[in-house]
Amino acid sequence: MENKAHALAAGLFLLLLGIALAACVFWFQGDHTARTHYTVVARSGVPGLNLKAPVKLRGVEVGWVDSIGFDPDDPRQILVGITVDATAPVSATTHAQLGLQGVTGLSFVSLEEADAQAALTRAPAGARIALKPTLLDRLAESGPLLLAGFAETAGRLNALLSDDNRAQLQRTLAKLEQTATDTSRLMAALQPSAQQLPTVLKDADTTAQRASAALREIETLAVDGRALAADLRARTGVLDRMDAAAQQVQTTSRHLELALVGDTPQRTRPLVSDLSAASRSIERAAHDLGEQPQSLLFGRGARPPGPGERGFEERLKAAAP
């Protein structure tokens, strides 16, 4: 009986020990982290995405994919169920994209924030997150358009590089080469002139200084000319007054001569004649100065030839219209 009791005790001990070990294993292998479920809605395909594929939030793994299937309400949509750590900052503006895991071809779900600077508003449990196409997806969708554009560009290049256009291009290149050669020759010919350019500029500067001095002299001469004209006008006024005085003297002498010619003694008549001659001389001088006032400064000019004198006919021809 004692042997049976010992055997029963040993069996119970082993059973309890196995249960304890199993409980420990289950405890250490179990996941006690709080999780939240979301649904990723994909309008396009999800190639390479499998169950238990990781879910990453800005590069940090926060969960996994637990279901993939079509939307029963809209079969064109694919619903991907994900389980995410409840502490992960999934906001209402978070969107999903598919990323590649190295070179295996397998995909994972990458959660990204639309605006990382905005205030964080957590998405409610079970919320739907839109799956946006990646750059490769957009390139794949626009691939036919790109191929059509490349084909059109190739056709235009073929038309541009026709035989006639290539011949015209060769002629244009030949002309450009000739132009470059002519330009080189022209530059070589202009090089001596360019070397003399500083001297020419210096001479031009000197000429400009001389021209400025000449302009100042001309301005001075203009001022002197205005002063000379004013002086001549003053002298002309004096000459007019002299002319009037001479006429008055001549008139007086004539009256005196007429008054004395009958009863003047013989010795006073020469005096009267001299007075008359002097008055006529003064009148002629005043008349000449009135016609040529510049004779006071530059001397009396030559009188024009009269009838019968040399040069009179040429004078008439020059004066004729």
Short mmCIF file of N, CA and C in Angstrom, two decimals, residues 226-236 297:
data_model
loop_
_atom_site.label_atom_id
_atom_site.label_comp_id
_atom_site.label_asym_id
_atom_site.label_seq_id
_atom_site.Cartn_x
_atom_site.Cartn_y
_atom_site.Cartn_z
N ARG A 226 28.81 140.12 -78.20
CA ARG A 226 27.65 140.87 -77.74
C ARG A 226 28.05 142.25 -77.22
N ALA A 227 29.17 142.28 -76.50
CA ALA A 227 29.65 143.57 -76.01
C ALA A 227 30.04 144.49 -77.17
N LEU A 228 30.69 143.87 -78.22
CA LEU A 228 31.09 144.66 -79.40
C LEU A 228 29.85 145.19 -80.12
N ALA A 229 28.81 144.35 -80.23
CA ALA A 229 27.60 144.81 -80.90
C ALA A 229 26.97 145.96 -80.14
N ALA A 230 26.96 145.85 -78.81
CA ALA A 230 26.42 146.96 -78.01
C ALA A 230 27.24 148.23 -78.21
N ASP A 231 28.60 148.07 -78.29
CA ASP A 231 29.46 149.22 -78.51
C ASP A 231 29.19 149.85 -79.88
N LEU A 232 29.03 148.98 -80.90
CA LEU A 232 28.74 149.49 -82.25
C LEU A 232 27.42 150.23 -82.30
N ARG A 233 26.40 149.68 -81.57
CA ARG A 233 25.13 150.40 -81.54
C ARG A 233 25.29 151.77 -80.89
N ALA A 234 26.12 151.80 -79.82
CA ALA A 234 26.36 153.10 -79.17
C ALA A 234 27.08 154.06 -80.12
N ARG A 235 28.10 153.51 -80.83
CA ARG A 235 28.84 154.36 -81.78
C ARG A 235 27.94 154.82 -82.93
N THR A 236 27.02 153.93 -83.35
CA THR A 236 26.10 154.32 -84.42
C THR A 236 25.21 155.48 -83.97
N LEU A 297 36.71 150.25 -86.48
CA LEU A 297 37.54 149.21 -85.88
C LEU A 297 38.47 148.56 -86.88
#
